[in-house]
PDB file of C-alpha atoms in Angstrom:
ATOM      1  CA  MET A 259     -49.903 -32.512  35.185  1.00  0.00           C
ATOM      2  CA  SER A 260     -50.499 -36.151  34.359  1.00  0.00           C
ATOM      3  CA  ALA A 261     -51.285 -36.839  38.012  1.00  0.00           C
ATOM      4  CA  ALA A 262     -53.664 -33.870  38.161  1.00  0.00           C
ATOM      5  CA  ARG A 263     -55.422 -35.088  35.016  1.00  0.00           C
ATOM      6  CA  GLN A 264     -55.829 -38.561  36.510  1.00  0.00           C
ATOM      7  CA  LEU A 265     -57.234 -37.143  39.737  1.00  0.00           C
ATOM      8  CA  LEU A 266     -59.659 -35.007  37.729  1.00  0.00           C
ATOM      9  CA  ALA A 267     -60.686 -38.080  35.722  1.00  0.00           C
ATOM     10  CA  ASP A 268     -61.332 -39.818  39.051  1.00  0.00           C
ATOM     11  CA  GLY A 269     -63.798 -37.048  39.930  1.00  0.00           C
ATOM     12  CA  LEU A 270     -61.593 -35.067  42.288  1.00  0.00           C
ATOM     13  CA  SER A 271     -60.600 -31.407  42.208  1.00  0.00           C
ATOM     14  CA  PRO A 272     -56.959 -31.937  43.144  1.00  0.00           C
ATOM     15  CA  THR A 273     -54.837 -29.594  45.182  1.00  0.00           C
ATOM     16  CA  VAL A 274     -51.159 -29.125  44.397  1.00  0.00           C
ATOM     17  CA  GLU A 275     -50.409 -31.451  47.328  1.00  0.00           C
ATOM     18  CA  ASP A 276     -52.772 -34.120  45.951  1.00  0.00           C
ATOM     19  CA  ALA A 277     -51.084 -34.020  42.553  1.00  0.00           C
ATOM     20  CA  ALA A 278     -47.618 -34.112  44.120  1.00  0.00           C
ATOM     21  CA  THR A 279     -48.545 -37.184  46.161  1.00  0.00           C
ATOM     22  CA  LYS A 280     -50.066 -38.921  43.134  1.00  0.00           C
ATOM     23  CA  ALA A 281     -46.980 -38.081  41.024  1.00  0.00           C
ATOM     24  CA  ALA A 282     -44.626 -39.219  43.809  1.00  0.00           C
ATOM     25  CA  ILE A 283     -42.775 -35.894  43.862  1.00  0.00           C
ATOM     26  CA  SER A 284     -42.170 -33.483  46.699  1.00  0.00           C
ATOM     27  CA  ARG A 285     -44.613 -30.702  47.489  1.00  0.00           C
ATOM     28  CA  THR A 286     -41.772 -28.227  47.097  1.00  0.00           C
ATOM     29  CA  THR A 287     -41.156 -29.386  43.539  1.00  0.00           C
ATOM     30  CA  ALA A 288     -44.864 -29.290  42.718  1.00  0.00           C
ATOM     31  CA  TYR A 289     -45.232 -25.760  44.117  1.00  0.00           C
ATOM     32  CA  ARG A 290     -42.222 -24.650  42.087  1.00  0.00           C
ATOM     33  CA  TYR A 291     -44.266 -25.342  38.944  1.00  0.00           C
ATOM     34  CA  PHE A 292     -47.798 -24.722  40.230  1.00  0.00           C
ATOM     35  CA  ALA A 293     -48.044 -22.039  42.915  1.00  0.00           C
ATOM     36  CA  THR A 294     -51.788 -22.517  43.355  1.00  0.00           C
ATOM     37  CA  GLN A 295     -54.513 -25.054  42.740  1.00  0.00           C
ATOM     38  CA  ARG A 296     -55.862 -22.712  40.051  1.00  0.00           C
ATOM     39  CA  ALA A 297     -52.498 -22.777  38.226  1.00  0.00           C
ATOM     40  CA  LEU A 298     -52.463 -26.579  38.421  1.00  0.00           C
ATOM     41  CA  LEU A 299     -56.006 -26.924  37.091  1.00  0.00           C
ATOM     42  CA  LEU A 300     -55.287 -24.479  34.257  1.00  0.00           C
ATOM     43  CA  ALA A 301     -52.228 -26.545  33.327  1.00  0.00           C
ATOM     44  CA  ALA A 302     -54.328 -29.722  33.258  1.00  0.00           C
ATOM     45  CA  HIS A 303     -56.350 -28.367  30.330  1.00  0.00           C
ATOM     46  CA  PRO A 304     -56.730 -30.692  27.332  1.00  0.00           C
ATOM     47  CA  GLU A 305     -53.725 -30.815  25.047  1.00  0.00           C
ATOM     48  CA  VAL A 306     -55.188 -29.730  21.733  1.00  0.00           C
ATOM     49  CA  ARG A 307     -52.712 -27.647  19.829  1.00  0.00           C
ATOM     50  CA  PRO A 308     -53.993 -24.280  18.572  1.00  0.00           C
ATOM     51  CA  GLY A 309     -54.362 -24.351  14.817  1.00  0.00           C
ATOM     52  CA  THR A 310     -55.107 -28.067  14.788  1.00  0.00           C
ATOM     53  CA  SER A 311     -57.879 -28.930  12.349  1.00  0.00           C
ATOM     54  CA  LEU A 312     -60.618 -31.373  13.236  1.00  0.00           C
ATOM     55  CA  LEU A 313     -61.297 -32.025   9.557  1.00  0.00           C
ATOM     56  CA  PRO A 314     -59.624 -34.908   7.749  1.00  0.00           C
ATOM     57  CA  ALA A 315     -57.277 -34.100   4.859  1.00  0.00           C
ATOM     58  CA  ASP A 316     -59.896 -35.315   2.392  1.00  0.00           C
ATOM     59  CA  ALA A 317     -62.755 -33.295   3.890  1.00  0.00           C
ATOM     60  CA  PRO A 318     -65.813 -32.834   1.684  1.00  0.00           C
ATOM     61  CA  SER A 319     -66.763 -29.397   0.387  1.00  0.00           C
ATOM     62  CA  ASP A 320     -70.359 -29.602   1.655  1.00  0.00           C
ATOM     63  CA  PRO A 321     -70.605 -27.443   4.811  1.00  0.00           C
ATOM     64  CA  VAL A 322     -73.192 -29.749   6.412  1.00  0.00           C
ATOM     65  CA  ALA A 323     -70.958 -32.807   5.960  1.00  0.00           C
ATOM     66  CA  ARG A 324     -67.930 -30.820   7.145  1.00  0.00           C
ATOM     67  CA  LEU A 325     -69.723 -29.590  10.264  1.00  0.00           C
ATOM     68  CA  GLU A 326     -70.907 -33.096  11.063  1.00  0.00           C
ATOM     69  CA  LEU A 327     -67.289 -34.331  10.923  1.00  0.00           C
ATOM     70  CA  VAL A 328     -66.093 -31.484  13.128  1.00  0.00           C
ATOM     71  CA  MET A 329     -68.906 -31.989  15.632  1.00  0.00           C
ATOM     72  CA  ARG A 330     -68.216 -35.722  15.935  1.00  0.00           C
ATOM     73  CA  GLU A 331     -64.580 -34.985  16.765  1.00  0.00           C
ATOM     74  CA  PHE A 332     -65.374 -31.976  18.959  1.00  0.00           C
ATOM     75  CA  THR A 333     -67.908 -33.937  21.012  1.00  0.00           C
ATOM     76  CA  ARG A 334     -65.459 -36.865  21.263  1.00  0.00           C
ATOM     77  CA  ILE A 335     -62.796 -34.486  22.642  1.00  0.00           C
ATOM     78  CA  THR A 336     -65.325 -32.899  24.992  1.00  0.00           C
ATOM     79  CA  VAL A 337     -66.363 -36.259  26.439  1.00  0.00           C
ATOM     80  CA  GLU A 338     -62.775 -37.558  26.588  1.00  0.00           C
ATOM     81  CA  TRP A 339     -61.553 -34.475  28.463  1.00  0.00           C
ATOM     82  CA  GLU A 340     -64.771 -33.878  30.416  1.00  0.00           C
ATOM     83  CA  PRO A 341     -63.186 -33.793  33.904  1.00  0.00           C
ATOM     84  CA  GLN A 342     -60.555 -31.247  32.850  1.00  0.00           C
ATOM     85  CA  LEU A 343     -63.086 -29.172  30.936  1.00  0.00           C
ATOM     86  CA  ARG A 344     -65.443 -29.187  33.915  1.00  0.00           C
ATOM     87  CA  ALA A 345     -62.566 -27.892  36.057  1.00  0.00           C
ATOM     88  CA  GLN A 346     -61.943 -25.137  33.492  1.00  0.00           C
ATOM     89  CA  LEU A 347     -65.622 -24.261  33.510  1.00  0.00           C
ATOM     90  CA  ARG A 348     -65.616 -24.070  37.321  1.00  0.00           C
ATOM     91  CA  LEU A 349     -62.591 -21.780  37.217  1.00  0.00           C
ATOM     92  CA  SER A 350     -64.246 -19.507  34.684  1.00  0.00           C
ATOM     93  CA  LEU A 351     -67.310 -19.193  36.933  1.00  0.00           C
ATOM     94  CA  GLU A 352     -65.412 -18.091  40.052  1.00  0.00           C
ATOM     95  CA  PRO A 353     -66.314 -14.529  41.069  1.00  0.00           C
ATOM     96  CA  GLY A 354     -63.843 -12.077  39.566  1.00  0.00           C
ATOM     97  CA  ALA A 355     -61.959 -14.829  37.762  1.00  0.00           C
ATOM     98  CA  GLY A 356     -62.546 -13.622  34.224  1.00  0.00           C
ATOM     99  CA  GLN A 357     -61.887 -16.160  31.524  1.00  0.00           C
ATOM    100  CA  PRO A 358     -59.011 -18.537  32.154  1.00  0.00           C
ATOM    101  CA  GLU A 359     -56.371 -18.064  29.506  1.00  0.00           C
ATOM    102  CA  LEU A 360     -56.939 -21.569  28.172  1.00  0.00           C
ATOM    103  CA  ARG A 361     -60.549 -20.890  27.175  1.00  0.00           C
ATOM    104  CA  GLN A 362     -59.347 -19.488  23.879  1.00  0.00           C
ATOM    105  CA  GLY A 363     -62.294 -20.250  21.658  1.00  0.00           C
ATOM    106  CA  ARG A 364     -60.570 -22.963  19.624  1.00  0.00           C
ATOM    107  CA  ALA A 365     -63.926 -24.588  18.926  1.00  0.00           C
ATOM    108  CA  ILE A 366     -65.155 -21.483  17.125  1.00  0.00           C
ATOM    109  CA  GLY A 367     -62.147 -21.698  14.798  1.00  0.00           C
ATOM    110  CA  TRP A 368     -62.834 -25.385  14.143  1.00  0.00           C
ATOM    111  CA  ILE A 369     -66.466 -24.615  13.372  1.00  0.00           C
ATOM    112  CA  GLU A 370     -65.520 -21.667  11.146  1.00  0.00           C
ATOM    113  CA  GLU A 371     -63.206 -23.953   9.186  1.00  0.00           C
ATOM    114  CA  ALA A 372     -66.072 -26.405   8.661  1.00  0.00           C
ATOM    115  CA  LEU A 373     -68.318 -23.573   7.506  1.00  0.00           C
ATOM    116  CA  SER A 374     -65.747 -21.922   5.225  1.00  0.00           C
ATOM    117  CA  PRO A 375     -67.350 -23.165   1.956  1.00  0.00           C
ATOM    118  CA  LEU A 376     -70.358 -20.978   2.807  1.00  0.00           C
ATOM    119  CA  GLY A 377     -68.260 -17.957   1.838  1.00  0.00           C
ATOM    120  CA  GLY A 378     -68.629 -18.974  -1.801  1.00  0.00           C
ATOM    121  CA  THR A 379     -72.117 -20.460  -1.726  1.00  0.00           C
ATOM    122  CA  HIS A 380     -73.869 -18.204   0.818  1.00  0.00           C
ATOM    123  CA  PRO A 381     -71.958 -14.894   0.878  1.00  0.00           C
ATOM    124  CA  GLY A 382     -74.656 -13.235   2.998  1.00  0.00           C
ATOM    125  CA  ILE A 383     -73.961 -15.504   5.967  1.00  0.00           C
ATOM    126  CA  ASP A 384     -71.672 -14.148   8.677  1.00  0.00           C
ATOM    127  CA  ILE A 385     -69.569 -17.269   9.229  1.00  0.00           C
ATOM    128  CA  HIS A 386     -68.136 -16.105  12.552  1.00  0.00           C
ATOM    129  CA  ALA A 387     -71.571 -15.237  13.976  1.00  0.00           C
ATOM    130  CA  LEU A 388     -72.906 -18.594  12.782  1.00  0.00           C
ATOM    131  CA  ALA A 389     -69.950 -20.408  14.377  1.00  0.00           C
ATOM    132  CA  VAL A 390     -70.639 -18.613  17.680  1.00  0.00           C
ATOM    133  CA  SER A 391     -74.300 -19.644  17.468  1.00  0.00           C
ATOM    134  CA  ILE A 392     -73.336 -23.261  16.855  1.00  0.00           C
ATOM    135  CA  ARG A 393     -70.782 -23.184  19.663  1.00  0.00           C
ATOM    136  CA  SER A 394     -73.445 -21.923  22.056  1.00  0.00           C
ATOM    137  CA  ALA A 395     -75.275 -25.250  21.618  1.00  0.00           C
ATOM    138  CA  THR A 396     -72.197 -27.452  21.950  1.00  0.00           C
ATOM    139  CA  GLY A 397     -69.135 -28.030  24.142  1.00  0.00           C
ATOM    140  CA  ILE A 398     -68.673 -28.626  27.840  1.00  0.00           C
ATOM    141  CA  GLU A 399     -71.421 -26.227  28.917  1.00  0.00           C
ATOM    142  CA  SER A 400     -73.983 -28.113  26.831  1.00  0.00           C
ATOM    143  CA  LEU A 401     -72.591 -31.496  27.866  1.00  0.00           C
ATOM    144  CA  VAL A 402     -72.941 -30.549  31.535  1.00  0.00           C
ATOM    145  CA  TRP A 403     -76.534 -29.460  31.052  1.00  0.00           C
ATOM    146  CA  LEU A 404     -77.530 -32.409  28.882  1.00  0.00           C
ATOM    147  CA  THR A 405     -76.031 -34.974  31.272  1.00  0.00           C
ATOM    148  CA  ASP A 406     -76.511 -33.377  34.696  1.00  0.00           C
ATOM    149  CA  VAL A 407     -79.880 -31.709  34.139  1.00  0.00           C
ATOM    150  CA  GLY A 408     -81.264 -33.439  31.056  1.00  0.00           C
ATOM    151  CA  GLY A 409     -80.279 -36.893  32.276  1.00  0.00           C
ATOM    152  CA  LEU A 410     -78.780 -38.051  28.968  1.00  0.00           C
ATOM    153  CA  ASP A 411     -75.825 -40.380  28.771  1.00  0.00           C
ATOM    154  CA  ARG A 412     -72.712 -39.050  27.016  1.00  0.00           C
ATOM    155  CA  ALA A 413     -73.494 -40.726  23.683  1.00  0.00           C
ATOM    156  CA  ALA A 414     -77.006 -39.262  23.576  1.00  0.00           C
ATOM    157  CA  ALA A 415     -75.703 -35.857  24.672  1.00  0.00           C
ATOM    158  CA  SER A 416     -73.081 -35.932  21.910  1.00  0.00           C
ATOM    159  CA  ALA A 417     -75.709 -36.851  19.342  1.00  0.00           C
ATOM    160  CA  THR A 418     -77.969 -34.054  20.584  1.00  0.00           C
ATOM    161  CA  MET A 419     -75.175 -31.474  20.343  1.00  0.00           C
ATOM    162  CA  THR A 420     -74.370 -32.610  16.805  1.00  0.00           C
ATOM    163  CA  ARG A 421     -78.028 -32.474  15.761  1.00  0.00           C
ATOM    164  CA  SER A 422     -78.361 -29.004  17.275  1.00  0.00           C
ATOM    165  CA  ALA A 423     -75.283 -27.764  15.416  1.00  0.00           C
ATOM    166  CA  LEU A 424     -76.563 -29.142  12.124  1.00  0.00           C
ATOM    167  CA  ALA A 425     -80.039 -27.665  12.699  1.00  0.00           C
ATOM    168  CA  ILE A 426     -78.554 -24.218  13.311  1.00  0.00           C
ATOM    169  CA  LEU A 427     -76.496 -24.511  10.128  1.00  0.00           C
ATOM    170  CA  ARG A 428     -79.438 -25.713   8.028  1.00  0.00           C
ATOM    171  CA  ALA A 429     -81.631 -22.879   9.348  1.00  0.00           C
ATOM    172  CA  ALA A 430     -78.954 -20.335   8.424  1.00  0.00           C
ATOM    173  CA  MET A 431     -78.717 -21.773   4.909  1.00  0.00           C
ATOM    174  CA  GLU A 432     -82.454 -21.477   4.228  1.00  0.00           C
ATOM    175  CA  PRO A 433     -83.354 -18.775   1.697  1.00  0.00           C
TER     176      PRO A 433
END
């Protein structure tokens, strides 16, 4: 998997044979673990444990400040793991592929955690629906568009995604 991740980071879409060569193991051994290129690319997904919080232990109670912290970390992860996430996105777009099992919506949970104080201060807001709205303007899909189509560098794209997330939150909080 480490070899596949490195090849992805180098801009390649590695086959099982490519990863085996890079890892200096036999093809037979590689195929024992990864029967297809799809299985290999799914396994190369970023290692972010489910249930992991993106908020620090001393997170503020203000939902805007909390979301800003989460978005900084989420965009950092997205940029850091961009090659693997692009591979996941490609896999999810293959005809008949459905959603790869690793596209589990962890970001929505991270965003919901940031927004959780709204339950007490803005009980009329559907936190899950708001998190989905924010997620629609962030992540690998937005990074791809902002960099490949919009022409932004990764830092500017990250800042744009964070600003968009905060704007959606502020609009939802308006009376």
